[in-house]
Amino acid sequence: MTRERLYIFDTTLRDGAQTQGVDFSVADKRQIALALDGLGIDYIEGGWPGANPTDTAFFAERPPLKRARFTAFGMTKRSGRSAANDPSLAPVIDAPVDAVCLVGKSWDYQVDVALEIPREENIDNIARSIEAVVAKKREAMLDAEHFFDGYKANADYAMACIKAAHDAGARWIVLCDTNGGTMPEDVYRIVCEVKAKLPGAALGIHAHDDTGQGVAVSLAALRAGVRQIQGTLNGLGERCGNANLCSLLPTLILKEPYAAQFETGVSPEALARITQLSRLLDEILNRAPRRHAPYVGLSAFAHKGGLHSSAVLKDPRTYEHVNPESVGNQRVIPVSDQSGRSNVLARMAEIGIAIDAQDGRVSRLLDEVKQREYLGYAYDGADASFELLARRALGQVPDYFTVDSFRVSVERRRNARGEMVSVSEGVVRLDVAGEEIHSVATGNGPVNALDAALRKDLGKYSAAISDLRLADYKVRILTTGTEAVTRVMIESIDGRSNRWSTVGVSANIVDASFEALTDSITYKLFKEGLVP
């Protein structure tokens, strides 16, 4: 059966940039755009030329896209101006792009209250703006803002708005669920009605995720007849975000009935890079990946329970709805106090440790894991610490260095400008291959100071850890009272974007942190293949 073409429109660089705490640089936008192009995305919306210096600079030097249609975003012209003389519209339609997506209101309430212009004038503004885009020989699209709310309030007016854009030459009419509150069943019904009323229009869907149904809304619209889906990587976007392309793309390519009915520009081979792209975005934004994200999360294919892990090793289909490798992810068999022998064996095999299932060291390791987790350790989220524990049990981890002592102090004092500041100083005494090393460093808190002191001078291993840095730091108080037990989880990253997690437990938060830090450095040295 011939499959129908479905077009994917990415708005990470525009709508995703509305996310609180996200601030892309020009270099960030360029890197993301090229990665999206390599994935096979059809349209990449780069931003709003003229709206801010970053977007203006980004569009001034078009990224060398090989297949995606570079798209500019803007709004329809203002009342009282022609499209040619609108200072907001001109930079958009004059940008060196292949397509232009203009947002226009399609809800009569918004026209009355927000624009405060006659409703017919809004329709005319939409038509004249689309005509201006077409005249510039750009592919024109209308992002029909608040379309579903507008359609439910006044279907005739909402239809008049999108019909004006269609008649003016818009290639795509994108129906936007702007506040993210429309239910999938309503989206399906409305899109079906729009298709019947405007059969010649090519429709798209732009869903927000305010009810957690952005993906479901997009799929409902697809079933009703849209053939362009808009979304963002990792679901970035204002408020609760947009429809998540990292969930949508695998569903469209791997799941029925979509896989049999539609084809996209993203090949199954390219889809295997979706996890890498998801984590690249998080790295650019300097934030930890969401572990439980569908398809691409670090725990998306993690099987903690002993019965589950045993079953999945015999037949992955029992607890995995797709092959992890199809999306570039991997199966994880964590080890915890709920583990059985199969978890330990699977985890050891995964990290490259070949051992007989009946070897007594397996049982001893499992007993040690359970005892340590009783004390507060958590190895299901600390893969590197578990690997070190397992390899130490087998005598495979060298003693790279010995910590003779460490201390940290916090001083509250006035700086040169008379301001009260807190200064932390860490002191570490090490033995590295027989060489005594004494390091002192300051930091933005006790843990940062100790981390800096520990890595300041590691003797002959210093070069191997030069690209190592702390990516995430989490503290959990396990018991209450003055003798509370504290668990510290540290995520580290190196210059090759390798990530690993380590754990430390103690009644003293600094001691727990230092344990996790030393595990992280030891793991890095071991993975580099260094020998004492």
XYZ file of C-alpha atoms in Angstrom:
532
model
C 0.000 0.000 0.000
C 1.297 3.456 -0.910
C 1.813 5.548 2.195
C 0.713 9.159 2.406
C 3.301 11.853 3.051
C 3.183 13.511 6.459
C 5.170 16.710 7.054
C 6.949 17.498 10.318
C 7.364 21.125 11.366
C 9.785 21.865 14.210
C 9.352 25.048 16.219
C 11.920 24.398 18.955
C 13.863 27.518 18.010
C 10.785 29.755 18.077
C 7.973 28.406 20.251
C 10.411 26.326 22.285
C 12.387 29.481 23.016
C 9.327 30.745 24.936
C 10.131 28.217 27.684
C 10.890 29.859 31.000
C 14.632 29.648 31.587
C 15.523 28.930 27.945
C 17.670 31.487 26.162
C 19.208 30.260 22.917
C 22.281 31.950 21.502
C 22.826 32.276 17.757
C 25.361 29.426 17.956
C 22.827 27.287 19.849
C 20.184 27.883 17.190
C 22.578 27.037 14.424
C 23.675 23.784 16.086
C 20.094 22.678 16.749
C 18.930 23.602 13.242
C 21.670 21.523 11.627
C 20.880 18.558 13.888
C 17.175 18.780 12.997
C 18.046 18.956 9.319
C 20.178 15.839 9.647
C 17.280 14.050 11.304
C 15.021 14.703 8.313
C 12.637 17.382 9.618
C 10.670 19.061 6.810
C 10.326 22.583 8.237
C 12.572 24.309 10.775
C 11.119 27.494 12.215
C 14.092 29.601 13.215
C 12.368 32.436 15.043
C 11.013 35.908 14.345
C 13.343 38.089 12.243
C 13.408 41.624 13.593
C 11.785 40.750 16.909
C 15.052 40.532 18.875
C 18.801 40.776 18.174
C 19.369 37.005 18.442
C 16.756 36.081 15.849
C 17.808 38.905 13.567
C 21.433 37.731 13.700
C 20.415 34.105 13.181
C 18.454 34.897 10.013
C 21.195 37.215 8.729
C 23.370 34.149 8.075
C 21.163 31.297 6.964
C 22.295 27.887 8.283
C 23.401 25.509 5.502
C 20.378 23.221 5.604
C 20.434 20.352 3.137
C 16.791 19.344 3.039
C 14.621 21.195 5.571
C 12.695 24.293 4.526
C 13.982 27.205 6.589
C 10.985 29.050 8.003
C 10.448 32.492 9.507
C 7.675 33.323 11.947
C 5.756 36.572 12.255
C 2.313 38.026 12.684
C -0.204 39.340 10.183
C -0.010 43.031 9.363
C -1.413 45.643 11.669
C -4.559 47.563 10.888
C -4.022 50.926 9.228
C -0.880 49.798 7.395
C -0.301 47.984 4.168
C 1.628 44.733 4.235
C 4.491 46.456 2.429
C 4.731 49.211 5.045
C 4.362 47.203 8.241
C 7.721 47.360 10.102
C 7.045 44.070 11.894
C 6.057 42.123 8.783
C 8.727 43.392 6.395
C 11.755 41.708 8.093
C 9.837 38.419 8.141
C 8.853 38.240 4.485
C 12.209 39.666 3.368
C 14.256 37.122 5.343
C 16.323 34.569 3.359
C 13.894 31.727 3.992
C 11.885 29.159 2.079
C 8.661 29.548 4.033
C 6.876 32.037 6.259
C 4.392 31.136 9.001
C 2.199 34.040 10.101
C 0.056 33.945 13.211
C -3.421 35.383 12.852
C -6.297 35.386 15.289
C -9.288 33.206 14.449
C -11.341 33.644 17.639
C -13.812 36.512 17.487
C -13.380 37.144 21.233
C -9.619 37.721 20.766
C -10.258 40.045 17.843
C -12.718 42.081 19.915
C -10.710 42.207 23.150
C -7.040 41.873 22.192
C -6.909 43.513 18.751
C -9.871 45.840 19.276
C -10.564 46.058 15.554
C -13.598 45.159 13.442
C -13.804 41.458 12.772
C -13.875 41.904 9.001
C -10.740 43.999 9.229
C -8.923 41.097 10.907
C -9.963 38.813 8.050
C -8.669 41.344 5.535
C -5.361 41.653 7.419
C -4.918 37.882 7.188
C -5.595 37.837 3.450
C -3.341 40.796 2.618
C -0.483 39.387 4.704
C -0.614 35.971 3.062
C -0.706 37.654 -0.362
C 2.444 39.566 0.567
C 4.251 36.337 1.472
C 3.198 34.682 -1.780
C 4.319 37.760 -3.742
C 7.796 37.280 -2.255
C 7.730 33.709 -3.587
C 7.819 32.212 -0.113
C 5.719 29.243 0.926
C 2.943 30.789 3.006
C 1.335 29.345 6.131
C -1.264 30.678 8.525
C -0.995 29.703 12.168
C -4.661 30.110 13.112
C -4.300 31.186 16.720
C -6.936 30.012 19.230
C -8.642 28.172 16.379
C -10.398 25.479 18.408
C -11.721 27.893 21.024
C -12.744 30.221 18.223
C -14.480 27.463 16.301
C -16.456 26.365 19.354
C -17.503 29.976 20.029
C -18.236 31.066 16.449
C -17.541 28.448 13.797
C -18.531 30.705 10.911
C -16.026 33.390 11.879
C -13.169 30.939 12.535
C -13.803 29.360 9.136
C -13.908 32.777 7.458
C -10.440 33.555 8.838
C -8.790 30.399 7.526
C -10.695 30.535 4.234
C -9.307 34.030 3.648
C -5.778 32.695 4.114
C -6.451 29.718 1.851
C -7.950 31.897 -0.889
C -4.961 34.256 -0.628
C -2.568 31.410 -1.413
C -1.600 29.853 1.917
C 0.028 26.451 1.346
C -0.813 25.318 4.881
C -3.546 26.249 7.324
C -2.272 25.298 10.771
C -4.967 24.898 13.415
C -3.572 25.963 16.758
C -4.762 24.872 20.180
C -3.121 27.912 21.701
C -4.051 27.427 25.350
C -3.649 23.647 25.181
C -7.040 22.925 26.694
C -8.964 21.229 23.883
C -9.682 17.531 24.311
C -8.540 15.067 21.599
C -12.117 14.047 20.772
C -13.080 17.690 20.190
C -10.019 18.222 18.005
C -10.945 15.167 15.931
C -14.531 16.351 15.468
C -13.585 19.928 14.579
C -10.850 18.943 12.117
C -13.297 16.591 10.378
C -15.777 19.449 10.043
C -13.100 21.826 8.741
C -12.039 19.266 6.142
C -15.634 18.999 4.937
C -16.134 22.763 4.805
C -12.757 23.594 3.215
C -11.826 20.433 1.297
C -9.048 22.002 -0.758
C -6.995 23.212 2.192
C -3.888 21.442 3.470
C -4.206 21.425 7.249
C -1.690 21.294 10.069
C -1.924 21.017 13.855
C -0.070 23.023 16.492
C -0.887 21.574 19.923
C 0.193 22.832 23.318
C 0.513 20.447 26.240
C -1.372 22.158 29.052
C -3.474 19.067 29.781
C -0.615 16.663 29.079
C -2.279 15.629 25.824
C -0.260 17.490 23.196
C 0.780 14.245 21.500
C -2.733 12.780 21.750
C -4.261 15.949 20.272
C -1.776 15.859 17.387
C -2.580 12.211 16.617
C -6.314 12.897 16.803
C -5.898 15.727 14.306
C -3.850 13.448 12.053
C -6.579 10.820 12.047
C -9.081 13.548 11.149
C -7.085 14.748 8.154
C -4.197 17.094 8.990
C -0.973 16.340 7.151
C 1.442 18.661 8.939
C 2.316 18.238 12.603
C 4.112 20.939 14.553
C 6.033 20.337 17.750
C 9.272 20.841 19.631
C 12.161 18.707 20.824
C 11.581 17.495 24.383
C 8.249 19.318 24.352
C 9.773 22.738 24.965
C 7.387 25.663 24.970
C 5.565 28.295 26.949
C 3.738 27.196 30.117
C 3.547 23.379 29.875
C 5.194 23.197 26.465
C 4.253 21.933 23.010
C 3.570 18.545 21.499
C 6.790 16.593 21.997
C 8.411 15.510 18.727
C 10.617 13.060 20.646
C 7.418 11.152 21.435
C 5.512 11.894 18.235
C 8.163 10.829 15.736
C 8.772 7.328 17.172
C 5.017 6.805 17.456
C 4.443 7.846 13.845
C 7.287 5.710 12.510
C 7.062 2.634 14.731
C 3.402 2.326 15.733
C 0.336 1.191 13.835
C -1.788 2.354 12.160
C 0.479 5.340 11.536
C 3.551 3.465 10.314
C 1.562 1.666 7.612
C -0.413 4.707 6.546
C 2.134 7.535 6.580
C 5.740 8.250 5.752
C 7.788 11.184 7.006
C 11.101 12.702 6.058
C 12.634 10.926 9.056
C 13.830 7.460 8.058
C 13.945 4.559 10.520
C 17.735 4.833 10.392
C 17.602 8.517 11.294
C 15.085 7.840 14.057
C 17.819 5.947 15.867
C 19.406 9.372 16.502
C 16.365 10.839 18.264
C 17.659 10.010 21.761
C 21.001 11.603 20.960
C 19.259 14.722 19.656
C 17.039 14.925 22.735
C 20.057 14.816 25.016
C 21.987 17.248 22.825
C 19.263 19.816 23.418
C 19.432 19.252 27.177
C 23.199 19.614 27.049
C 22.911 22.915 25.169
C 20.411 24.105 27.779
C 22.698 22.835 30.561
C 20.035 20.751 32.230
C 19.724 17.094 33.126
C 17.668 14.945 30.727
C 14.240 13.880 32.006
C 14.903 10.291 33.020
C 11.354 9.017 32.481
C 10.639 10.684 29.146
C 8.936 8.276 26.694
C 11.282 6.623 24.184
C 14.352 8.800 24.920
C 14.565 8.909 28.728
C 17.419 7.272 30.581
C 14.827 5.086 32.349
C 12.485 4.557 29.387
C 13.649 0.943 29.097
C 14.757 0.325 32.696
C 13.536 -2.854 34.400
C 14.107 -2.766 38.139
C 12.024 -5.648 39.506
C 13.642 -9.059 39.469
C 10.650 -10.766 37.833
C 10.413 -8.062 35.159
C 14.103 -8.152 34.331
C 14.145 -11.930 34.151
C 11.175 -11.905 31.779
C 12.480 -9.133 29.543
C 15.794 -10.919 29.094
C 13.910 -13.956 27.777
C 11.508 -11.950 25.602
C 11.842 -8.126 25.462
C 8.282 -7.801 24.168
C 6.936 -8.637 27.607
C 7.840 -5.203 28.993
C 9.157 -3.205 26.015
C 6.723 -1.834 23.447
C 9.531 -1.074 20.953
C 13.149 -2.073 20.531
C 15.260 0.465 22.511
C 17.837 0.580 19.701
C 15.165 1.755 17.234
C 15.193 5.149 18.962
C 18.869 5.115 19.874
C 18.222 4.228 23.506
C 19.270 1.162 25.446
C 17.857 -1.338 27.899
C 18.837 -0.796 31.530
C 18.724 -3.528 34.152
C 19.400 -1.563 37.347
C 20.504 -3.248 40.510
C 18.619 -2.493 43.728
C 17.232 -4.086 46.863
C 14.383 -5.397 44.701
C 16.816 -7.167 42.385
C 17.324 -10.831 41.803
C 20.318 -12.718 40.470
C 19.124 -12.026 36.898
C 19.419 -8.264 37.436
C 22.962 -8.575 38.679
C 24.000 -10.886 35.855
C 22.321 -8.701 33.222
C 23.878 -5.524 34.572
C 27.314 -7.147 34.723
C 26.961 -8.403 31.155
C 25.887 -4.938 30.025
C 29.055 -3.349 31.413
C 31.220 -6.064 29.906
C 31.824 -8.354 32.874
C 31.759 -12.018 31.887
C 31.058 -14.250 34.866
C 29.497 -17.654 35.384
C 25.942 -17.478 36.716
C 26.835 -19.886 39.521
C 29.918 -17.981 40.630
C 29.614 -17.336 44.349
C 30.741 -13.741 43.875
C 27.421 -12.959 42.173
C 25.461 -13.864 45.286
C 27.898 -11.978 47.514
C 27.616 -8.906 45.299
C 23.814 -9.060 45.380
C 23.882 -9.368 49.176
C 26.229 -6.394 49.417
C 24.017 -4.292 47.145
C 20.953 -5.060 49.238
C 22.802 -4.307 52.482
C 24.161 -1.030 51.155
C 20.745 0.004 49.832
C 19.363 -0.730 53.308
C 21.860 1.840 54.569
C 20.648 4.376 52.003
C 22.562 3.760 48.773
C 20.568 3.690 45.523
C 22.273 1.929 42.638
C 19.365 2.000 40.218
C 20.223 5.664 39.656
C 23.995 5.421 40.103
C 25.281 3.252 37.284
C 28.937 4.185 37.694
C 29.006 3.462 41.425
C 27.491 0.035 40.799
C 30.049 -0.767 38.122
C 32.868 0.189 40.474
C 31.313 -1.903 43.248
C 31.043 -4.926 40.928
C 34.524 -4.569 39.488
C 36.057 -4.034 42.913
C 34.441 -7.278 44.026
C 36.318 -8.941 41.157
C 39.568 -7.067 41.819
C 39.411 -5.143 38.551
C 39.626 -1.529 39.786
C 43.134 -0.217 40.513
C 43.869 2.073 43.454
C 44.552 5.227 41.478
C 44.793 7.453 44.525
C 44.234 7.410 48.266
C 42.614 10.241 50.200
C 44.611 10.723 53.386
C 42.409 13.522 54.661
C 40.129 16.328 53.604
C 38.457 19.276 55.262
C 36.286 22.182 54.256
C 35.570 25.499 55.906
C 32.973 28.182 55.316
C 33.737 31.756 56.228
C 31.353 34.702 56.217
C 33.267 37.930 55.667
C 33.282 41.282 53.925
C 34.860 41.548 50.489
C 36.839 44.485 49.107
C 33.607 46.371 48.401
C 32.345 45.944 51.927
C 29.729 43.332 50.973
C 29.091 40.288 53.155
C 29.955 37.115 51.227
C 30.399 33.438 52.036
C 33.662 31.813 50.993
C 34.217 28.039 51.064
C 37.701 26.536 51.105
C 38.461 22.881 50.540
C 41.706 21.148 51.495
C 42.578 17.650 50.258
C 45.639 15.507 51.007
C 46.199 12.678 48.522
C 48.613 9.904 47.800
C 48.896 9.435 44.033
C 51.250 6.618 43.040
C 53.441 7.318 46.061
C 53.410 11.083 45.541
C 51.944 13.165 48.358
C 49.759 15.958 47.036
C 48.251 18.786 49.066
C 45.634 20.881 47.246
C 43.624 23.899 48.354
C 40.776 25.514 46.409
C 37.818 27.804 46.962
C 34.326 27.361 45.578
C 30.692 28.389 45.618
C 29.940 26.208 48.618
C 31.610 23.327 50.479
C 31.026 20.657 47.824
C 32.207 22.863 44.963
C 35.332 23.770 46.958
C 36.155 20.116 47.656
C 35.499 19.180 44.039
C 37.879 21.907 42.883
C 40.556 20.886 45.397
C 40.269 17.198 44.519
C 40.656 17.849 40.792
C 43.178 20.660 41.079
C 46.127 18.282 41.138
C 45.796 14.549 40.631
C 49.394 14.067 39.692
C 49.942 11.969 36.583
C 46.150 11.598 36.139
C 45.405 15.327 35.921
C 45.235 15.407 32.121
C 42.724 12.534 32.070
C 40.197 14.467 34.153
C 40.698 17.894 32.581
C 37.372 17.634 30.688
C 35.408 16.286 33.661
C 32.720 18.468 35.198
C 29.731 18.215 37.494
C 26.436 18.150 35.554
C 23.912 17.621 38.354
C 23.893 17.350 42.138
C 21.001 16.021 44.228
C 20.631 15.622 47.960
C 18.013 13.581 49.799
C 17.595 13.375 53.552
C 16.711 9.748 54.291
C 16.045 9.991 58.022
C 15.090 12.903 60.214
C 16.622 14.208 63.414
C 20.071 15.436 64.359
C 21.712 12.232 63.046
C 19.904 12.235 59.694
C 21.332 10.040 56.945
C 21.977 11.916 53.710
C 22.221 10.472 50.197
C 23.995 12.465 47.509
C 23.657 11.668 43.816
C 26.113 13.262 41.410
C 25.909 13.221 37.634
C 29.157 13.901 35.782
C 29.933 14.619 32.152
C 33.127 14.701 30.125
C 34.215 16.369 26.923
C 32.770 13.550 24.794
C 29.313 14.051 26.367
C 29.589 10.778 28.296
C 27.407 10.922 31.411
C 27.534 8.788 34.527
C 26.067 8.886 38.015
C 27.591 8.118 41.396
C 26.213 7.944 44.927
C 27.472 8.636 48.433
C 25.754 8.103 51.781
C 26.659 9.453 55.209
C 25.252 11.246 58.221
C 27.441 14.132 57.015
C 26.388 15.743 53.731
C 29.952 16.783 52.900
C 31.250 13.260 53.506
C 28.497 11.785 51.304
C 29.280 14.300 48.580
C 32.994 13.557 48.733
C 32.337 9.826 48.392
C 30.284 10.430 45.236
C 32.952 12.781 43.884
C 35.795 10.307 44.367
C 33.716 7.554 42.751
C 33.126 9.808 39.760
C 36.823 10.518 39.277
C 37.782 6.869 39.750
C 35.178 5.823 37.177
C 36.536 8.356 34.686
C 40.102 7.092 35.150
C 38.990 3.471 34.778
C 37.039 4.180 31.595
C 40.071 5.963 30.157
C 41.934 2.654 30.561
C 44.603 4.116 32.817
C 46.808 1.932 34.984
C 48.736 3.007 38.096
